[in-house]
Amino acid sequence: AQSVTQLDSQVPVFEEAPVELRCNYSSSVSVYLFWYVQYPNQGLQLLLKYLSGSTLVKGINGFEAEFNKSQTSFHLRKPSVHISDTAEYFCAVSESRDDKIIFGKGTRLHILP
Amino acid sequence: EAQVTQNPRYLITVTGKKLTVTCSQNMNHEYMSWYRQDPGLGLRQIYYSMNVEVTDKGDVPEGYKVSRKEKRNFPLILESPSPNQTSLYFCASSSRGRTDTQYFGPGTRLTVL
């Protein structure tokens, strides 16, 4: 069965520093991968997704992620974070064989001044 | 304005008293889904629907029912709520399926006493 592991529950980072949020998945079939962001007291919105093709995916707000099939990972990166990036980030996976979506437990990104 | 609406936004109820949380979207989306969000557990999919009269179980369907009689509406029904269903609930919709961008509603905070 598919599963998602977000390795860090919280990540503190200084403003204008780079950040990487880690996501690993488990599945025996091909997958679709997503990163969503949840700003305080709001619903979720899609940052980016990998469906097929290029393994480097660019999203909104300067974020990008790289699909690594051999390491079953889909880490999210941003070269320079801003205070407005303070939020919780969720990685999600969906197997090609059904329509379920499994979310990770989330990573809280804290931006330090 | 394209949106997903949920009602009520906040609800406090007692164990065993049937309740319905409504979800409506105005984007003519085919795919709709319900999630619950709990601290430390991330989002978990309860039910999803690929189209009218087509529903399927997500990861945590026990204790919930759904129906999809019209394309725009996807109500979540708790026939006999219990305290372990106290949670933040999100409805989401996407154009054709889970590979399309999901648009999330504002959330319904449910407390079952």
mmCIF file of C-alpha atoms in Angstrom:
data_model
loop_
_atom_site.group_PDB
_atom_site.id
_atom_site.type_symbol
_atom_site.label_atom_id
_atom_site.label_comp_id
_atom_site.label_asym_id
_atom_site.label_seq_id
_atom_site.Cartn_x
_atom_site.Cartn_y
_atom_site.Cartn_z
ATOM 1 C CA ALA A 1 0.000 0.000 0.000
ATOM 2 C CA GLN A 2 1.133 3.497 -0.690
ATOM 3 C CA SER A 3 2.484 5.675 2.100
ATOM 4 C CA VAL A 4 4.233 9.001 2.524
ATOM 5 C CA THR A 5 6.858 9.997 5.069
ATOM 6 C CA GLN A 6 7.805 13.576 5.743
ATOM 7 C CA LEU A 7 11.008 13.232 7.657
ATOM 8 C CA ASP A 8 10.885 16.539 9.542
ATOM 9 C CA SER A 9 7.892 17.754 11.502
ATOM 10 C CA GLN A 10 9.409 21.227 11.871
ATOM 11 C CA VAL A 11 12.144 23.043 9.983
ATOM 12 C CA PRO A 12 13.540 26.378 11.209
ATOM 13 C CA VAL A 13 15.475 28.422 8.675
ATOM 14 C CA PHE A 14 16.762 31.963 8.522
ATOM 15 C CA GLU A 15 15.180 34.416 6.120
ATOM 16 C CA GLU A 16 16.882 34.449 2.697
ATOM 17 C CA ALA A 17 18.531 31.082 3.384
ATOM 18 C CA PRO A 18 17.805 28.008 1.242
ATOM 19 C CA VAL A 19 15.504 25.273 2.476
ATOM 20 C CA GLU A 20 14.773 21.644 1.649
ATOM 21 C CA LEU A 21 11.726 19.795 2.936
ATOM 22 C CA ARG A 22 12.064 16.060 2.619
ATOM 23 C CA CYS A 23 9.455 13.593 1.412
ATOM 24 C CA ASN A 24 9.768 9.874 0.812
ATOM 25 C CA TYR A 25 7.055 7.579 -0.467
ATOM 26 C CA SER A 26 6.434 3.876 -0.655
ATOM 27 C CA SER A 27 4.634 2.221 -3.555
ATOM 28 C CA SER A 28 4.979 -0.798 -5.792
ATOM 29 C CA VAL A 29 3.527 0.939 -8.849
ATOM 30 C CA SER A 30 3.988 4.238 -10.614
ATOM 31 C CA VAL A 31 2.872 7.284 -8.680
ATOM 32 C CA TYR A 32 1.812 10.874 -8.950
ATOM 33 C CA LEU A 33 3.344 13.246 -6.395
ATOM 34 C CA PHE A 34 2.195 16.576 -5.001
ATOM 35 C CA TRP A 35 3.255 19.306 -2.613
ATOM 36 C CA TYR A 36 0.575 21.434 -0.978
ATOM 37 C CA VAL A 37 0.959 24.441 1.325
ATOM 38 C CA GLN A 38 -1.322 25.494 4.147
ATOM 39 C CA TYR A 39 -0.955 29.045 5.424
ATOM 40 C CA PRO A 40 -2.194 29.723 8.972
ATOM 41 C CA ASN A 41 -5.967 29.300 9.318
ATOM 42 C CA GLN A 42 -6.468 28.561 5.642
ATOM 43 C CA GLY A 43 -7.176 25.597 3.408
ATOM 44 C CA LEU A 44 -4.526 23.951 1.289
ATOM 45 C CA GLN A 45 -3.293 25.088 -2.097
ATOM 46 C CA LEU A 46 -1.194 23.250 -4.637
ATOM 47 C CA LEU A 47 2.472 24.241 -4.904
ATOM 48 C CA LEU A 48 3.507 21.770 -7.600
ATOM 49 C CA LYS A 49 2.977 18.263 -8.880
ATOM 50 C CA TYR A 50 4.813 15.517 -10.714
ATOM 51 C CA LEU A 51 2.779 13.399 -13.114
ATOM 52 C CA SER A 52 5.364 12.296 -15.680
ATOM 53 C CA GLY A 53 8.236 13.610 -17.786
ATOM 54 C CA SER A 54 10.943 15.866 -16.404
ATOM 55 C CA THR A 55 11.889 14.921 -12.878
ATOM 56 C CA LEU A 56 12.511 18.540 -11.888
ATOM 57 C CA VAL A 57 9.220 20.284 -11.309
ATOM 58 C CA LYS A 58 8.828 24.011 -10.796
ATOM 59 C CA GLY A 59 5.935 25.411 -8.835
ATOM 60 C CA ILE A 60 4.549 28.648 -7.532
ATOM 61 C CA ASN A 61 6.319 31.090 -5.223
ATOM 62 C CA GLY A 62 9.805 29.969 -6.334
ATOM 63 C CA PHE A 63 9.513 26.395 -5.082
ATOM 64 C CA GLU A 64 10.742 23.359 -6.991
ATOM 65 C CA ALA A 65 10.913 19.635 -6.331
ATOM 66 C CA GLU A 66 12.811 16.726 -7.808
ATOM 67 C CA PHE A 67 11.365 13.268 -8.316
ATOM 68 C CA ASN A 68 13.940 10.571 -7.618
ATOM 69 C CA LYS A 69 12.541 7.168 -8.467
ATOM 70 C CA SER A 70 15.510 5.146 -7.217
ATOM 71 C CA GLN A 71 15.376 6.832 -3.816
ATOM 72 C CA THR A 72 11.566 7.104 -3.830
ATOM 73 C CA SER A 73 11.838 10.750 -2.850
ATOM 74 C CA PHE A 74 10.227 14.032 -3.842
ATOM 75 C CA HIS A 75 12.035 16.729 -1.863
ATOM 76 C CA LEU A 76 10.864 20.339 -1.999
ATOM 77 C CA ARG A 77 13.398 23.168 -2.279
ATOM 78 C CA LYS A 78 13.539 26.923 -2.363
ATOM 79 C CA PRO A 79 16.819 28.835 -2.819
ATOM 80 C CA SER A 80 15.853 31.793 -0.626
ATOM 81 C CA VAL A 81 12.928 31.833 1.782
ATOM 82 C CA HIS A 82 10.879 34.798 2.919
ATOM 83 C CA ILE A 83 8.836 35.417 6.024
ATOM 84 C CA SER A 84 5.715 34.901 3.900
ATOM 85 C CA ASP A 85 6.729 31.249 3.380
ATOM 86 C CA THR A 86 5.824 30.496 6.991
ATOM 87 C CA ALA A 87 3.311 27.683 6.616
ATOM 88 C CA GLU A 88 2.796 23.952 6.848
ATOM 89 C CA TYR A 89 3.802 21.919 3.821
ATOM 90 C CA PHE A 90 2.269 18.600 2.873
ATOM 91 C CA CYS A 91 3.606 15.997 0.494
ATOM 92 C CA ALA A 92 1.028 13.689 -1.100
ATOM 93 C CA VAL A 93 1.093 10.601 -3.311
ATOM 94 C CA SER A 94 -1.452 8.878 -5.488
ATOM 95 C CA GLU A 95 -0.860 5.566 -7.179
ATOM 96 C CA SER A 96 -1.634 5.239 -10.861
ATOM 97 C CA ARG A 97 -3.977 2.307 -10.211
ATOM 98 C CA ASP A 98 -6.598 4.078 -8.076
ATOM 99 C CA ASP A 99 -7.922 7.516 -7.209
ATOM 100 C CA LYS A 100 -6.982 7.743 -3.545
ATOM 101 C CA ILE A 101 -4.600 10.415 -2.302
ATOM 102 C CA ILE A 102 -2.361 9.844 0.703
ATOM 103 C CA PHE A 103 -0.932 12.869 2.497
ATOM 104 C CA GLY A 104 2.112 13.030 4.715
ATOM 105 C CA LYS A 105 1.898 14.369 8.250
ATOM 106 C CA GLY A 106 3.210 17.767 7.259
ATOM 107 C CA THR A 107 6.303 19.886 7.882
ATOM 108 C CA ARG A 108 6.037 23.255 9.604
ATOM 109 C CA LEU A 109 8.419 25.788 8.106
ATOM 110 C CA HIS A 110 9.512 28.473 10.570
ATOM 111 C CA ILE A 111 11.288 31.470 9.114
ATOM 112 C CA LEU A 112 13.692 33.131 11.547
ATOM 113 C CA PRO A 113 14.432 36.867 11.151
ATOM 114 C CA GLU B 1 -15.746 33.667 -8.098
ATOM 115 C CA ALA B 2 -14.606 30.041 -8.348
ATOM 116 C CA GLN B 3 -14.812 28.474 -4.932
ATOM 117 C CA VAL B 4 -15.553 25.538 -2.687
ATOM 118 C CA THR B 5 -17.894 26.363 0.164
ATOM 119 C CA GLN B 6 -18.510 24.391 3.328
ATOM 120 C CA ASN B 7 -21.208 24.785 5.954
ATOM 121 C CA PRO B 8 -21.150 25.103 8.829
ATOM 122 C CA ARG B 9 -17.661 26.451 9.499
ATOM 123 C CA TYR B 10 -17.847 25.590 13.179
ATOM 124 C CA LEU B 11 -20.002 22.999 14.893
ATOM 125 C CA ILE B 12 -20.201 21.697 18.441
ATOM 126 C CA THR B 13 -22.438 18.697 18.926
ATOM 127 C CA VAL B 14 -22.981 15.744 21.234
ATOM 128 C CA THR B 15 -22.275 12.068 20.790
ATOM 129 C CA GLY B 16 -24.845 10.274 18.677
ATOM 130 C CA LYS B 17 -26.616 13.272 17.195
ATOM 131 C CA LYS B 18 -26.668 12.935 13.413
ATOM 132 C CA LEU B 19 -25.131 15.799 11.473
ATOM 133 C CA THR B 20 -24.364 16.787 7.907
ATOM 134 C CA VAL B 21 -21.578 19.034 6.671
ATOM 135 C CA THR B 22 -22.339 20.428 3.250
ATOM 136 C CA CYS B 23 -19.833 21.038 0.470
ATOM 137 C CA SER B 24 -20.562 22.818 -2.774
ATOM 138 C CA GLN B 25 -18.370 23.855 -5.711
ATOM 139 C CA ASN B 26 -19.224 26.179 -8.610
ATOM 140 C CA MET B 27 -16.509 25.059 -11.025
ATOM 141 C CA ASN B 28 -18.299 22.088 -12.635
ATOM 142 C CA HIS B 29 -15.634 19.804 -11.222
ATOM 143 C CA GLU B 30 -16.025 16.048 -11.488
ATOM 144 C CA TYR B 31 -13.761 14.969 -8.610
ATOM 145 C CA MET B 32 -14.681 15.836 -5.031
ATOM 146 C CA SER B 33 -13.156 14.642 -1.801
ATOM 147 C CA TRP B 34 -13.402 14.915 1.985
ATOM 148 C CA TYR B 35 -10.414 15.015 4.329
ATOM 149 C CA ARG B 36 -9.941 15.304 8.029
ATOM 150 C CA GLN B 37 -6.949 17.058 9.520
ATOM 151 C CA ASP B 38 -5.654 16.158 12.974
ATOM 152 C CA PRO B 39 -2.517 17.461 14.729
ATOM 153 C CA GLY B 40 0.455 15.247 14.012
ATOM 154 C CA LEU B 41 -1.499 13.119 11.538
ATOM 155 C CA GLY B 42 -1.717 15.472 8.565
ATOM 156 C CA LEU B 43 -4.644 15.105 6.178
ATOM 157 C CA ARG B 44 -6.408 11.809 5.729
ATOM 158 C CA GLN B 45 -8.848 11.163 2.930
ATOM 159 C CA ILE B 46 -12.284 10.018 4.065
ATOM 160 C CA TYR B 47 -14.241 9.562 0.827
ATOM 161 C CA TYR B 48 -13.934 10.733 -2.738
ATOM 162 C CA SER B 49 -16.213 10.890 -5.729
ATOM 163 C CA MET B 50 -15.263 10.700 -9.387
ATOM 164 C CA ASN B 51 -18.681 11.902 -10.583
ATOM 165 C CA VAL B 52 -22.391 11.877 -9.833
ATOM 166 C CA GLU B 53 -23.445 8.657 -8.088
ATOM 167 C CA VAL B 54 -19.823 7.433 -7.991
ATOM 168 C CA THR B 55 -18.205 7.414 -4.559
ATOM 169 C CA ASP B 56 -15.375 5.427 -3.038
ATOM 170 C CA LYS B 57 -13.637 5.000 0.289
ATOM 171 C CA GLY B 58 -10.482 6.827 1.166
ATOM 172 C CA ASP B 59 -8.134 5.933 3.974
ATOM 173 C CA VAL B 60 -10.448 6.550 6.952
ATOM 174 C CA PRO B 61 -14.094 6.035 5.907
ATOM 175 C CA GLU B 62 -15.374 4.398 9.111
ATOM 176 C CA GLY B 63 -18.164 6.362 10.766
ATOM 177 C CA TYR B 64 -18.849 8.556 7.728
ATOM 178 C CA LYS B 65 -21.214 8.493 4.775
ATOM 179 C CA VAL B 66 -21.330 10.592 1.629
ATOM 180 C CA SER B 67 -23.602 11.029 -1.336
ATOM 181 C CA ARG B 68 -23.194 12.654 -4.748
ATOM 182 C CA LYS B 69 -26.625 13.232 -6.229
ATOM 183 C CA GLU B 70 -25.641 16.436 -8.005
ATOM 184 C CA LYS B 71 -22.303 17.339 -9.517
ATOM 185 C CA ARG B 72 -21.828 20.460 -7.409
ATOM 186 C CA ASN B 73 -22.674 19.012 -3.969
ATOM 187 C CA PHE B 74 -20.895 16.403 -1.864
ATOM 188 C CA PRO B 75 -22.256 16.303 1.702
ATOM 189 C CA LEU B 76 -20.497 14.474 4.518
ATOM 190 C CA ILE B 77 -22.815 12.683 6.914
ATOM 191 C CA LEU B 78 -22.002 11.530 10.431
ATOM 192 C CA GLU B 79 -24.918 9.375 11.475
ATOM 193 C CA SER B 80 -23.739 8.791 15.045
ATOM 194 C CA PRO B 81 -20.820 11.092 15.804
ATOM 195 C CA SER B 82 -18.301 10.125 18.449
ATOM 196 C CA PRO B 83 -15.612 12.191 20.205
ATOM 197 C CA ASN B 84 -12.858 10.649 18.049
ATOM 198 C CA GLN B 85 -14.452 12.394 15.072
ATOM 199 C CA THR B 86 -13.579 15.769 16.572
ATOM 200 C CA SER B 87 -11.424 17.244 13.836
ATOM 201 C CA LEU B 88 -10.964 19.868 11.134
ATOM 202 C CA TYR B 89 -12.677 18.775 7.933
ATOM 203 C CA PHE B 90 -11.856 19.933 4.430
ATOM 204 C CA CYS B 91 -13.755 19.427 1.222
ATOM 205 C CA ALA B 92 -11.875 19.686 -2.066
ATOM 206 C CA SER B 93 -12.669 19.464 -5.761
ATOM 207 C CA SER B 94 -10.732 19.129 -8.988
ATOM 208 C CA SER B 95 -11.619 19.197 -12.630
ATOM 209 C CA ARG B 96 -11.336 15.563 -13.671
ATOM 210 C CA GLY B 97 -9.421 13.637 -11.029
ATOM 211 C CA ARG B 98 -6.749 13.636 -8.403
ATOM 212 C CA THR B 99 -4.014 14.563 -10.912
ATOM 213 C CA ASP B 100 -5.670 17.923 -11.476
ATOM 214 C CA THR B 101 -5.233 20.758 -9.005
ATOM 215 C CA GLN B 102 -7.466 20.290 -5.992
ATOM 216 C CA TYR B 103 -9.221 23.377 -4.675
ATOM 217 C CA PHE B 104 -9.918 23.257 -0.976
ATOM 218 C CA GLY B 105 -12.763 24.721 0.997
ATOM 219 C CA PRO B 106 -12.159 26.843 4.114
ATOM 220 C CA GLY B 107 -12.654 23.956 6.527
ATOM 221 C CA THR B 108 -15.225 22.933 9.138
ATOM 222 C CA ARG B 109 -14.107 22.615 12.728
ATOM 223 C CA LEU B 110 -16.208 19.920 14.401
ATOM 224 C CA THR B 111 -16.240 19.187 18.109
ATOM 225 C CA VAL B 112 -18.126 16.146 19.380
ATOM 226 C CA LEU B 113 -18.712 16.136 23.133
#
